[in-house]
């Protein structure tokens, strides 16, 4: 589909938003998608129904299904908060220092963040400007057709508690 009418199919169109991202556009290799240094609420919103590969097994969950792994570069140093609170999917969220299926080490992980009603996930982690990270989003198999919404926000210059 060419949503913005520029002659490029959305999977190949750099100026298309990640809102309502089509999981079919995600690569089977790591990273599935590159976010650059984007921050904000709802950077990617999609389901995992149709995700092609299981890239990681999170330490905070026993679930093991096909997932998406997204590369991201910190634009500034500070306390970054990663979450899926705005979606409807029962997510597992993890942060790695590289592609997990190529030896990347898990830096943070959450499944069912306390105080969130629909079992979304979130955590904070100290990031360094210019460093690349890989964010993994997985879901409980019964819930892959629901939508996750990935958000990244940074408090520049502050450290996470």
PDB file of C-alpha atoms in Angstrom, residues 42-133:
ATOM      1  CA  UNK A  42       3.446   5.158  20.245  1.00  0.00           C
ATOM      2  CA  UNK A  43       6.488   4.958  17.961  1.00  0.00           C
ATOM      3  CA  UNK A  44       5.350   1.586  16.595  1.00  0.00           C
ATOM      4  CA  UNK A  45       1.833   0.200  16.861  1.00  0.00           C
ATOM      5  CA  UNK A  46       1.088  -3.240  15.439  1.00  0.00           C
ATOM      6  CA  UNK A  47       0.286  -6.838  16.312  1.00  0.00           C
ATOM      7  CA  UNK A  48       2.735  -9.740  16.287  1.00  0.00           C
ATOM      8  CA  UNK A  49       0.365 -11.887  14.254  1.00  0.00           C
ATOM      9  CA  UNK A  50       2.561 -12.695  11.270  1.00  0.00           C
ATOM     10  CA  UNK A  51       5.904 -12.044  12.967  1.00  0.00           C
ATOM     11  CA  UNK A  52       8.349 -14.353  11.213  1.00  0.00           C
ATOM     12  CA  UNK A  53      11.026 -15.238  13.784  1.00  0.00           C
ATOM     13  CA  UNK A  54      11.596 -15.939  17.470  1.00  0.00           C
ATOM     14  CA  UNK A  55      14.704 -13.832  18.171  1.00  0.00           C
ATOM     15  CA  UNK A  56      14.918 -14.079  21.963  1.00  0.00           C
ATOM     16  CA  UNK A  57      13.832 -15.781  25.165  1.00  0.00           C
ATOM     17  CA  UNK A  58      13.417 -13.085  27.813  1.00  0.00           C
ATOM     18  CA  UNK A  59      14.755 -13.790  31.293  1.00  0.00           C
ATOM     19  CA  UNK A  60      11.605 -12.349  32.872  1.00  0.00           C
ATOM     20  CA  UNK A  61       9.148 -14.674  31.101  1.00  0.00           C
ATOM     21  CA  UNK A  62       8.645 -18.293  30.138  1.00  0.00           C
ATOM     22  CA  UNK A  63       6.835 -17.308  26.914  1.00  0.00           C
ATOM     23  CA  UNK A  64       8.575 -18.181  23.682  1.00  0.00           C
ATOM     24  CA  UNK A  65       6.886 -17.099  20.441  1.00  0.00           C
ATOM     25  CA  UNK A  66       7.697 -15.102  17.324  1.00  0.00           C
ATOM     26  CA  UNK A  67       8.614 -11.520  18.174  1.00  0.00           C
ATOM     27  CA  UNK A  68      10.040  -8.305  16.765  1.00  0.00           C
ATOM     28  CA  UNK A  69      13.458  -6.793  17.538  1.00  0.00           C
ATOM     29  CA  UNK A  70      14.022  -3.122  16.808  1.00  0.00           C
ATOM     30  CA  UNK A  71      17.349  -1.282  16.652  1.00  0.00           C
ATOM     31  CA  UNK A  72      17.434   2.140  18.291  1.00  0.00           C
ATOM     32  CA  UNK A  73      20.168   4.704  18.919  1.00  0.00           C
ATOM     33  CA  UNK A  74      20.021   6.927  22.000  1.00  0.00           C
ATOM     34  CA  UNK A  75      19.924  10.583  20.840  1.00  0.00           C
ATOM     35  CA  UNK A  76      21.010  11.855  24.296  1.00  0.00           C
ATOM     36  CA  UNK A  77      22.327  10.362  27.536  1.00  0.00           C
ATOM     37  CA  UNK A  78      19.919   9.920  30.419  1.00  0.00           C
ATOM     38  CA  UNK A  79      17.233   7.740  31.936  1.00  0.00           C
ATOM     39  CA  UNK A  80      15.209   6.165  29.128  1.00  0.00           C
ATOM     40  CA  UNK A  81      11.801   4.670  29.788  1.00  0.00           C
ATOM     41  CA  UNK A  82      10.674   1.957  27.378  1.00  0.00           C
ATOM     42  CA  UNK A  83       7.056   0.774  27.578  1.00  0.00           C
ATOM     43  CA  UNK A  84       4.063  -0.752  25.825  1.00  0.00           C
ATOM     44  CA  UNK A  85       1.472   0.850  28.153  1.00  0.00           C
ATOM     45  CA  UNK A  86      -0.630   2.368  25.335  1.00  0.00           C
ATOM     46  CA  UNK A  87      -1.371  -0.966  23.629  1.00  0.00           C
ATOM     47  CA  UNK A  88      -3.804  -3.800  24.315  1.00  0.00           C
ATOM     48  CA  UNK A  89      -1.362  -6.726  23.987  1.00  0.00           C
ATOM     49  CA  UNK A  90       0.013  -8.776  26.912  1.00  0.00           C
ATOM     50  CA  UNK A  91       3.650  -7.977  26.119  1.00  0.00           C
ATOM     51  CA  UNK A  92       7.111  -9.021  27.199  1.00  0.00           C
ATOM     52  CA  UNK A  93       9.622  -6.200  26.671  1.00  0.00           C
ATOM     53  CA  UNK A  94      13.412  -6.578  26.699  1.00  0.00           C
ATOM     54  CA  UNK A  95      16.440  -4.406  25.976  1.00  0.00           C
ATOM     55  CA  UNK A  96      19.700  -5.798  24.573  1.00  0.00           C
ATOM     56  CA  UNK A  97      23.152  -4.407  23.752  1.00  0.00           C
ATOM     57  CA  UNK A  98      22.983  -6.105  20.346  1.00  0.00           C
ATOM     58  CA  UNK A  99      20.939  -8.643  18.425  1.00  0.00           C
ATOM     59  CA  UNK A 100      19.969 -11.352  20.917  1.00  0.00           C
ATOM     60  CA  UNK A 101      20.153 -14.139  18.341  1.00  0.00           C
ATOM     61  CA  UNK A 102      23.757 -13.060  17.614  1.00  0.00           C
ATOM     62  CA  UNK A 103      25.017 -12.909  21.198  1.00  0.00           C
ATOM     63  CA  UNK A 104      23.485  -9.615  22.359  1.00  0.00           C
ATOM     64  CA  UNK A 105      23.229  -9.414  26.157  1.00  0.00           C
ATOM     65  CA  UNK A 106      19.923  -8.657  27.854  1.00  0.00           C
ATOM     66  CA  UNK A 107      20.140  -5.360  29.778  1.00  0.00           C
ATOM     67  CA  UNK A 108      16.558  -5.076  31.068  1.00  0.00           C
ATOM     68  CA  UNK A 109      13.333  -7.066  30.897  1.00  0.00           C
ATOM     69  CA  UNK A 110       9.711  -6.789  32.049  1.00  0.00           C
ATOM     70  CA  UNK A 111       6.573  -8.884  31.776  1.00  0.00           C
ATOM     71  CA  UNK A 112       3.371  -7.570  33.373  1.00  0.00           C
ATOM     72  CA  UNK A 113       4.513  -4.251  34.820  1.00  0.00           C
ATOM     73  CA  UNK A 114       2.991  -3.589  38.266  1.00  0.00           C
ATOM     74  CA  UNK A 115       0.008  -1.246  38.242  1.00  0.00           C
ATOM     75  CA  UNK A 116      -0.805  -1.654  34.537  1.00  0.00           C
ATOM     76  CA  UNK A 117      -4.246  -3.156  34.022  1.00  0.00           C
ATOM     77  CA  UNK A 118      -3.771  -5.105  30.782  1.00  0.00           C
ATOM     78  CA  UNK A 119      -0.383  -6.779  31.393  1.00  0.00           C
ATOM     79  CA  UNK A 120       1.732  -4.388  29.349  1.00  0.00           C
ATOM     80  CA  UNK A 121       5.435  -4.004  30.057  1.00  0.00           C
ATOM     81  CA  UNK A 122       7.887  -1.234  30.854  1.00  0.00           C
ATOM     82  CA  UNK A 123      11.233  -0.411  32.438  1.00  0.00           C
ATOM     83  CA  UNK A 124      13.835   2.354  32.703  1.00  0.00           C
ATOM     84  CA  UNK A 125      17.482   2.047  31.744  1.00  0.00           C
ATOM     85  CA  UNK A 126      20.424   4.486  31.651  1.00  0.00           C
ATOM     86  CA  UNK A 127      21.326   5.074  27.985  1.00  0.00           C
ATOM     87  CA  UNK A 128      24.366   6.762  26.445  1.00  0.00           C
ATOM     88  CA  UNK A 129      24.101   9.164  23.501  1.00  0.00           C
ATOM     89  CA  UNK A 130      25.170   7.516  20.243  1.00  0.00           C
ATOM     90  CA  UNK A 131      24.999   3.971  21.633  1.00  0.00           C
ATOM     91  CA  UNK A 132      22.834   1.451  19.793  1.00  0.00           C
ATOM     92  CA  UNK A 133      20.371  -0.822  21.566  1.00  0.00           C
TER      93      UNK A 133
END
